[in-house]
Every structure is written in structure tokens, then in C-alpha cells.
Coordinates of C-alpha atoms and ligand atoms in Angstrom, one line a residue:
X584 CA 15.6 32.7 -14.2
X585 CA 13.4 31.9 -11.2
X586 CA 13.9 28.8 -8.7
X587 CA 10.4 28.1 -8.3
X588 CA 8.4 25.5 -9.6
X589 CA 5.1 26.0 -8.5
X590 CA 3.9 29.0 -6.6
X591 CA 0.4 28.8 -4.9
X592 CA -1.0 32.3 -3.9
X593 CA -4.1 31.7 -1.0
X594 CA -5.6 29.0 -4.0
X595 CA -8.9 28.5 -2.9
X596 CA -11.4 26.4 -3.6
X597 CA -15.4 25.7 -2.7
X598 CA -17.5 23.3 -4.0
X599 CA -21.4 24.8 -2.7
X600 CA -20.7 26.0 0.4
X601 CA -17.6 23.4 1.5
X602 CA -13.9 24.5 1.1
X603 CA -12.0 22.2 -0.4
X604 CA -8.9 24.6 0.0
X605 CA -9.0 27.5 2.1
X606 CA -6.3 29.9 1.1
X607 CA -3.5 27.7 1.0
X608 CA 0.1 29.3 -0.1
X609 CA 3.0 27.7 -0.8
X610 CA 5.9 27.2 -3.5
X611 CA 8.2 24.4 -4.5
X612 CA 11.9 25.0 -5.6
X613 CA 12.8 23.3 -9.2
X614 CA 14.3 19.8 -8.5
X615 CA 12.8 19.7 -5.5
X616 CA 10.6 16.5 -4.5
X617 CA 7.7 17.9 -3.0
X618 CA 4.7 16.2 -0.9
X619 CA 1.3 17.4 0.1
X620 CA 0.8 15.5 3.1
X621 CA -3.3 15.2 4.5
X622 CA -6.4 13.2 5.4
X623 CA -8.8 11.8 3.1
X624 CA -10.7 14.7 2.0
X625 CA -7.9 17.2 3.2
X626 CA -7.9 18.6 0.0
X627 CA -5.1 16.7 -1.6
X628 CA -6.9 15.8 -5.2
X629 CA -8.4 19.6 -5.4
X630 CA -5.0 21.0 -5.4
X631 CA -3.7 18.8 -7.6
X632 CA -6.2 19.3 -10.2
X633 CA -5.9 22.5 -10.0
X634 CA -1.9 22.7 -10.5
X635 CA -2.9 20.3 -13.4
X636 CA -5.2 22.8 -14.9
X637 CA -7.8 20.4 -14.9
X638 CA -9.9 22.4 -12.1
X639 CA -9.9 26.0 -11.6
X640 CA -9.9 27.9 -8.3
X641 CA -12.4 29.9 -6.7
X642 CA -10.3 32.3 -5.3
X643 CA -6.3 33.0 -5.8
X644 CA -3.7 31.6 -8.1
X645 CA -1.4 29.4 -8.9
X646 CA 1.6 29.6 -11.4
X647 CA 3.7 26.7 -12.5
X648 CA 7.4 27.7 -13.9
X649 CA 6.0 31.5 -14.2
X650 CA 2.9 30.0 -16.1
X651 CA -0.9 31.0 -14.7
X652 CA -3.1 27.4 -14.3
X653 CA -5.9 29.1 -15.9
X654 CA -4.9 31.9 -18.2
X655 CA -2.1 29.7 -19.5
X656 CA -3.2 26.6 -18.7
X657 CA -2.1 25.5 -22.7
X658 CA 1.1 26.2 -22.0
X659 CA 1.3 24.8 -18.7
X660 CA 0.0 21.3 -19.9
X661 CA 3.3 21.1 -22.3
X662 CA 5.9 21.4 -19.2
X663 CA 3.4 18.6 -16.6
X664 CA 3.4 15.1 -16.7
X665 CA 0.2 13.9 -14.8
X666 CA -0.1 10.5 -13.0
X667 CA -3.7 10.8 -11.8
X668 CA -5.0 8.2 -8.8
X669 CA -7.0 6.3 -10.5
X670 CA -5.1 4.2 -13.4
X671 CA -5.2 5.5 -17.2
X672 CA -3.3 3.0 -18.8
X673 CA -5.1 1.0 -21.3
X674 CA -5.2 -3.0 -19.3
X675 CA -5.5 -4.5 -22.8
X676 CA -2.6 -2.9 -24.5
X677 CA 1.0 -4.2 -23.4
X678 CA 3.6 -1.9 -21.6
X679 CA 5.5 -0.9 -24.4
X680 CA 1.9 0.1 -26.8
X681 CA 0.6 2.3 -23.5
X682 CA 4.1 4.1 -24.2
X683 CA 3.8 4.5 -27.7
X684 CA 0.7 6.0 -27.9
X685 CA 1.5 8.5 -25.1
X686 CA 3.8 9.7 -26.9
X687 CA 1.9 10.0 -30.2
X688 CA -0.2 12.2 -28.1
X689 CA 2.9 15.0 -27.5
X690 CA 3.9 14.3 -31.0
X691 CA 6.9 12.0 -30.3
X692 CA 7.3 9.2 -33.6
X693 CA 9.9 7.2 -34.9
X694 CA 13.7 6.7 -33.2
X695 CA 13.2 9.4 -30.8
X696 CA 10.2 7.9 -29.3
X697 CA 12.2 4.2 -29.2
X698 CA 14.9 5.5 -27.6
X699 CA 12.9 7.5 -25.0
X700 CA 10.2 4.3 -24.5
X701 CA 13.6 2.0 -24.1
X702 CA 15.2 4.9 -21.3
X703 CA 12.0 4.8 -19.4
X704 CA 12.1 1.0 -19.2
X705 CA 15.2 0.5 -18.2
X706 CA 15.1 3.2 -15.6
X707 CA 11.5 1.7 -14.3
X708 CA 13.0 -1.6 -14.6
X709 CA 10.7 -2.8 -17.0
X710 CA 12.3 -4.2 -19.7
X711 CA 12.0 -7.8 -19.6
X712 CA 8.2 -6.6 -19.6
X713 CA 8.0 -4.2 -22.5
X714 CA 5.9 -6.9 -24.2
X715 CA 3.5 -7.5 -21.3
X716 CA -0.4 -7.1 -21.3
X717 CA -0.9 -4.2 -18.3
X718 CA -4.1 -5.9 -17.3
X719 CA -1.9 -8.9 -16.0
X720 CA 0.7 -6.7 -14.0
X721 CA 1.0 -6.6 -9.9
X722 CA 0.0 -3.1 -8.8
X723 CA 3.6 -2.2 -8.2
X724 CA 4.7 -2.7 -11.5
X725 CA 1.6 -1.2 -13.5
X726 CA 2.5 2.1 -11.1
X727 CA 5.6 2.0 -12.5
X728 CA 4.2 2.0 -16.0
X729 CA 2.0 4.6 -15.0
X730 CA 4.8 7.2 -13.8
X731 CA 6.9 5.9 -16.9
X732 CA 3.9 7.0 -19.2
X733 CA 3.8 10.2 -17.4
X734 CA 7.2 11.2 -17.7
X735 CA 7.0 10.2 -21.3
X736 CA 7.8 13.8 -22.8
X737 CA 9.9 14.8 -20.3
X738 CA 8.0 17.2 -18.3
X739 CA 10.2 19.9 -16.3
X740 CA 7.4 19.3 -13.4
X741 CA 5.9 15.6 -12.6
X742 CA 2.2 15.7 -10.3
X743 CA 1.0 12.4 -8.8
X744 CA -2.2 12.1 -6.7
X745 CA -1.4 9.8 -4.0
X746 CA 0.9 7.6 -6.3
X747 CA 2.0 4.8 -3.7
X748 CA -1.7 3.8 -2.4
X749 CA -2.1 0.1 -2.4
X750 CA 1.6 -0.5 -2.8
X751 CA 3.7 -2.5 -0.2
X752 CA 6.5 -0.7 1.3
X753 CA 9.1 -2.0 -1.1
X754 CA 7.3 -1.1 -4.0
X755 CA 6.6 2.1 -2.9
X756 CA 10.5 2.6 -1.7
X757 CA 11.2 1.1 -5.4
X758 CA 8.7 4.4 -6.8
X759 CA 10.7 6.4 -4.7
X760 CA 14.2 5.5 -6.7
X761 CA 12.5 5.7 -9.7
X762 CA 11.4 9.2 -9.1
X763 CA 15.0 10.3 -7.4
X764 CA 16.1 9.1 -11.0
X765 CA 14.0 10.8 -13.0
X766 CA 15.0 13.9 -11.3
X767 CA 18.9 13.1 -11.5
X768 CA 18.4 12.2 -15.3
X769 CA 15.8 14.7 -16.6
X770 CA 15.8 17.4 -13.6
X771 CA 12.2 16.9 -13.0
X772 CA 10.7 18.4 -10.3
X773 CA 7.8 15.9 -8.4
X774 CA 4.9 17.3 -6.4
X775 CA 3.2 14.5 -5.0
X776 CA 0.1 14.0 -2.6
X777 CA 0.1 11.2 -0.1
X778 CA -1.7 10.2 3.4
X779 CA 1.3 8.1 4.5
X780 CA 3.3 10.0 6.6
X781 CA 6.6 7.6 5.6
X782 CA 6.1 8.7 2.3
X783 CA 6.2 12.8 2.7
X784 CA 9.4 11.4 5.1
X785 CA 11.4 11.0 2.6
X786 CA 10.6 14.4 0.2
X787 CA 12.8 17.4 0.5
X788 CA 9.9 19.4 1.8
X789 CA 6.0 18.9 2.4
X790 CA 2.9 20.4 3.2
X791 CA 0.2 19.6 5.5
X792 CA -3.3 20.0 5.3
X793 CA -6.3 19.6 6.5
X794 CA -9.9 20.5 5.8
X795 CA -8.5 22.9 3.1
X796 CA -6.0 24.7 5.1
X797 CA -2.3 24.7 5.1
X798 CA -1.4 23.7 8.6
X799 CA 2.4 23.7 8.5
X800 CA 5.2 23.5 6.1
X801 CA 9.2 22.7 5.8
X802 CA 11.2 19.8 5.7
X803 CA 10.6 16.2 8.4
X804 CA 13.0 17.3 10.3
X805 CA 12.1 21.0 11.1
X806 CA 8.5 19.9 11.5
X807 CA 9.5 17.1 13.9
X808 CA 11.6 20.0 15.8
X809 CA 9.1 22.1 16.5
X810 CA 7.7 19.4 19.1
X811 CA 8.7 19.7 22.4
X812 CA 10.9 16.8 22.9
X813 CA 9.9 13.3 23.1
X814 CA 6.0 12.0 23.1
X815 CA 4.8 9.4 25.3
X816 CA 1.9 7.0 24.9
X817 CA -0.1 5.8 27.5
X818 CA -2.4 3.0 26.9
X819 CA -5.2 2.9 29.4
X820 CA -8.5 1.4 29.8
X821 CA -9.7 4.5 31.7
X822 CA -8.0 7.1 29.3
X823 CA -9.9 9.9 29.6
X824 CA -10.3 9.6 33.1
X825 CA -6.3 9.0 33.5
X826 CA -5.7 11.8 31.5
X827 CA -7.6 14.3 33.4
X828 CA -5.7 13.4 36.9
X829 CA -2.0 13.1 35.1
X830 CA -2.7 16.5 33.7
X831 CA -3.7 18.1 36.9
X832 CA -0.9 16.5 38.9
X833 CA 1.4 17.0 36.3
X834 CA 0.5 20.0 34.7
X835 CA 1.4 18.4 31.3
X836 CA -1.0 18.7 28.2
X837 CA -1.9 15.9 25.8
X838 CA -4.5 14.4 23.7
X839 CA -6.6 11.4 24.2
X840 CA -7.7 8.8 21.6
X841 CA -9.5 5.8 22.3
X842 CA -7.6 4.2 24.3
X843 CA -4.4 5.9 24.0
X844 CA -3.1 9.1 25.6
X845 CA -0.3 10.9 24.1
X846 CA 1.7 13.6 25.9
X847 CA 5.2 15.8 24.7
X848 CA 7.7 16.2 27.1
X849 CA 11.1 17.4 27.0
X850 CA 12.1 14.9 29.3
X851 CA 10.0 12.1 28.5
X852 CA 11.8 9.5 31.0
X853 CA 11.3 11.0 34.1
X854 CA 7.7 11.6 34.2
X855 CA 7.0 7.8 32.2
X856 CA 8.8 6.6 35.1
X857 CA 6.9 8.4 38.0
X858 CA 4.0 7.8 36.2
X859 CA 4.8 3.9 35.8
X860 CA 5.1 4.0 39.8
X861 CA 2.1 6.3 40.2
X862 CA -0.4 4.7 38.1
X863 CA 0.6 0.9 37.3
X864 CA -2.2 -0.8 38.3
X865 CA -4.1 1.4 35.9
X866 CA -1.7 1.5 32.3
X867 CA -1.4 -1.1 30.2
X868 CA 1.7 -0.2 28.6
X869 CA 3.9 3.5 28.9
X870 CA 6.0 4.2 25.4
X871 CA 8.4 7.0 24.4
X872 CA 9.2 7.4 21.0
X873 CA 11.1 10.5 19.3
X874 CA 7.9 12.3 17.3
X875 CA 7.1 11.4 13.7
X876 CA 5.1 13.4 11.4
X877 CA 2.0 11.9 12.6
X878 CA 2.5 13.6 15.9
X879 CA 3.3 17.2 14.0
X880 CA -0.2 16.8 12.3
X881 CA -1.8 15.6 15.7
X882 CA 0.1 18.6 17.5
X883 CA -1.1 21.2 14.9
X884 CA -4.3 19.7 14.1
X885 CA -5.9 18.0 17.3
X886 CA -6.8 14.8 15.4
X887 CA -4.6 11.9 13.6
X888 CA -3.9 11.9 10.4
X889 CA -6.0 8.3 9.8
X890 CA -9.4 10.0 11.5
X891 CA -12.3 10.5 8.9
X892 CA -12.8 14.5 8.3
X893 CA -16.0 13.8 6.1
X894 CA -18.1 12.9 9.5
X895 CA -17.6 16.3 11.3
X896 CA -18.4 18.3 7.4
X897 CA -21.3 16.5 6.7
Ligands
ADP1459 P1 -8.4 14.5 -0.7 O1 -7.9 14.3 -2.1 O2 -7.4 15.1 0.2 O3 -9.0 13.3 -0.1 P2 -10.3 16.2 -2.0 O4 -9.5 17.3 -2.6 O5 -10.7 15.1 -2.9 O6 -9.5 15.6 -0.8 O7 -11.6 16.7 -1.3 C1 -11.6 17.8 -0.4 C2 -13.1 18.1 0.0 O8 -13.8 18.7 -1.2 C3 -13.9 16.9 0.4 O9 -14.7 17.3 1.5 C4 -14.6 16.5 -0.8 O10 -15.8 15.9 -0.5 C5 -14.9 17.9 -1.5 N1 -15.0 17.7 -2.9 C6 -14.0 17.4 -3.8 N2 -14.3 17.4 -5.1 C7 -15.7 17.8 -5.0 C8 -16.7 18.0 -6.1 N3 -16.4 17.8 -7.4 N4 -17.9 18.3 -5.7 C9 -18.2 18.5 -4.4 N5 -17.3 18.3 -3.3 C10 -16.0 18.0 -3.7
MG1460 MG1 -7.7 12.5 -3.2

């Protein structure tokens, strides 16, 4: 039997004459907890529709536990579990009835479906509010109904559109449990887009993208290795301008943002130092930090992850 999950073969997509993916190839392991990690309108929600067989490419494939999206895409749909961006639970039902009738849909009745509806609350931590109308739940706790309801039929592979937007970090660190759980108790494996870089942290592995294109790949720590050392941030009122002399005198390459310019250096220290000395009157403030993801998109991309692509395509 084969390891992967999903495999992804240059899946392509164009809407007119835009991309929305460009060739992008990748596979997830089974178990693994896997995030696609990109702008608004990288092409995080293409993808996913695609792997969910609800969209089909323009050009390549993708197979899901052997299984083509589109030539199979029936039998795909009976080994996912879907938790789309937008909510689908019904606000005027209570937790428990949203459960229920999810699993009418896959065919799931009588003590089987209890005990599974009573397993997911308990894992989501929603007992005490089986009885509760969704409409009057916090954000955090309707997500977790909403992942609940996906898991539902035990899926061998769980896909969630950018599942923690709008939550707080301790919600979204409470989503993260859950899903480690579901994968301890029903070996699921999770493939899940995001825009926030703290939560593709803490996946096994990720993708980036951006405009389409898969622009690097492994787990946070080998994409935070493949930066030279430690980045330093240079706020100045005269960035550009600063940024042009430090690199001459230097010889050092960075990027400049508003305000802010950012350079790598192996040995960080020494040059924030002389540059503390050299420039003072002209810096506001000089910080070295170890790089995060943000700085591997910005290093393979040019542009932060928070910038709007949908100007420059327009
Ligand atoms: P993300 O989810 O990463 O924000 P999307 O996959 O939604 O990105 O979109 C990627 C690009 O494709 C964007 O430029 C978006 O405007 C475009 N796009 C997505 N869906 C459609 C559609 N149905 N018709 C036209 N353009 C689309
Ligand atoms: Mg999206």
C-alpha cells in the first residue's frame, strides 16, 4: 500500500486568462498534518476545491489515496471530510441536530451514529453544549462544531479552507489539539490552507504559494534553514535611501518596506552594531530576530505574506 495521501501532478488552474495555480506539484504522506501556506488570492481555495472534487483543473492532476479528483471524484468524496471557509452548519439547529443530520447524509442511523456524535463531542469538548442553538455559539466553538461535523464519517483525509480565520490564538491552538486528536484516534490525515504563518508552524510539512505557483516546500525548520543566518530590521524614516548606501558600503542585500528594511546575515550582530554607530542619527530602532516563515516567503517571493496580490493582477 502507498504512503501518500494526496499527490498533485503540475494541477493547474485558469480562470479567463488568470492562473489561479500554475503547475503546482506536491504530495502529502498519510497521517501527516499538512498546510498550504499563501496570500489572499495565492491560490489557496482553488486547490482546495479542486482536491475536494468540487472544481476541476485546467491542466494536470491530482489523486487522493490512489483516487483521480475528476474521474473518480465519487469515490473520492467517500474517503474526504470537507470543512469549507465559509460556515455550513445550520445556526437554527443545536450542535448535536447539525451532527445528526450529517450523518444521515453518509448513511450513519441509530447507536452507531450516537456513539460517534457523543466521541466527537467529547473530543471537541462540546458536550455540555450538545443541546446548544449554533447560531448563539462564539466563533471558536461553532469551528469546532464545524470540524466535528466534518469528521463525522470518519474520513481517512480531512481538508479545511483557512479553518482558524477569525479565531484568537487560543482557540485556534485549541483547533490544533483537536485535529492532532483526530489523527491519533482515527489516523486522519489534515490538509489545511492558512495565511498565518504560526499556523503552517506547527504542521509536519507545508507549502507555499503565491500567485498560483508553488514557491517552496518542507517542514518550518528546513524552510527557516535555507536563510542565511539571522535577519535584521532596520526601521528608518529615509528607508530607501538608507538602504541604498548600507548596501553599497556593506555589500549586503535586503528588501525595503515602508518604513522597514530587512537584511540576512550570517552574523547579524556585528554589522547591527557598526551600523548602530554608523547611522544612529538616522534609525529609529535596529532588531535581529532568528527568521520565521514570513521571512522564507519574503526571501523567495520579494513581497510579505500580508501585501495584496489582487492590485498588481488586476
Ligand atoms: P486564495 O484562496 O489563496 O485567497 P483563490 O484560490 O481564491 O486564492 O484565488 C486565486 C486567484 O484566482 C485569485 O486571483 C482569484 O481572484 C481567482 N479566482 C478564484 N476563483 C475564481 C473564479 N471562480 N472566477 C474567476 N477568478 C477566480
Ligand atoms: Mg481562499
Amino acid at each position: 500500500m502507498s504512503d501518500i495521501a494526496v499527490e498533485a501532478v503540475e494541477l493547474t488552474r485558469t480562470f479567463g486568462s488568470r492562473k489561479a495555480l500554475d503547475g503546482v506539484s506536491f504530495s502529502v504522506g498519510k497521517q501527516e498534518i499538512f498546510t498550504l501556506l499563501g496570500p489572499n488570492g495565492g491560490g489557496k481555495s482553488t486547490l482546495f476545491r479542486i482536491l475536494s472534487t468540487l472544481l476541476r483543473p485546467t491542466g494536470g492532476g491530482a489523486r487522493v489515496f490512489g483516487l483521480d479528483v475528476v474521474e473518480q471524484a465519487h469515490d473520492v468524496r467517500a474517503r474526504i471530510g470537507v470543512v469549507f471557509q465559509s460556515p455550513s452548519l445550520d445556526k437554527k439547529l443545536t450542535v448535536s441536530e447539525n451532527l445528526r443530520y450529517q450523518g444521515y447524509l453518509f448513511g450513519l442511523q441509530g447507536r452507531p451514529l450516537r456513539a460517534r456524535i457523543d466521541e466527537l463531542l467529547n473530543r471537541f469538548r462540546l458536550t455540555d453544549r450538545a443541546g446548544d442553538i449554533v447560531g448563539e455559539l462564539s466563533g471558536g466553538l461553532a469551528r469546532r462544531v464545524e470540524v466535528a461535523k466534518g469528521m463525522l464519517h470518519k474520513p481517512a483525509l480531512l481538508l479545511l479552507d483557512e479553518p482558524s480565520t477569525g479565531l484568537d490564538p487560543g482557540a485556534r491552538r485549541d483547533l490544533w489539539q483537536q485535529l492532532d486528536d483526530c489523527r491519533s484516534a482515527d489516523g486522519v490525515t489534515v490538509l489545511m490552507t492558512t495565511h498565518i504563518m504560526e499556523e503552517a508552524e506547527g504542521s509536519d510539512r507545508m507549502i507555499l504559494i503565491d500567485h498560483g505557483r508553488l514557491v517552496a516546500m518542507g517542514t518550518a525548520a528546513e524552510l527557516k534553514s535555507e536563510i542565511s543566518g539571522e535577519v535584521i530590521l532596520i526601521e528608518a524614516p529615509d528607508s530607501q535611501l538608507l538602504y541604498n548606501e548600507i548596501a553599497a558600503r556593506y555589500e549586503v542585500a535586503g528588501t525595503v518596506k515602508d518604513s522597514t528594511i530587512r537584511l540576512e546575515r550570517p552574523e547579524a550582530h556585528k554589522l547591527a552594531g557598526r551600523l548602530a554607530v554608523d547611522y544612529g542619527d538616522r534609525i529609529q530602532s535596529v532588531t535581529i530576530s532568528k527568521p520565521t516563515l514570513e521571512d522564507v516567503f519574503l526571501d523567495k517571493t520579494g513581497h510579505s505574506l500580508w501585501s495584496e496580490p489582487e492590485e498588481e493582477q488586476t
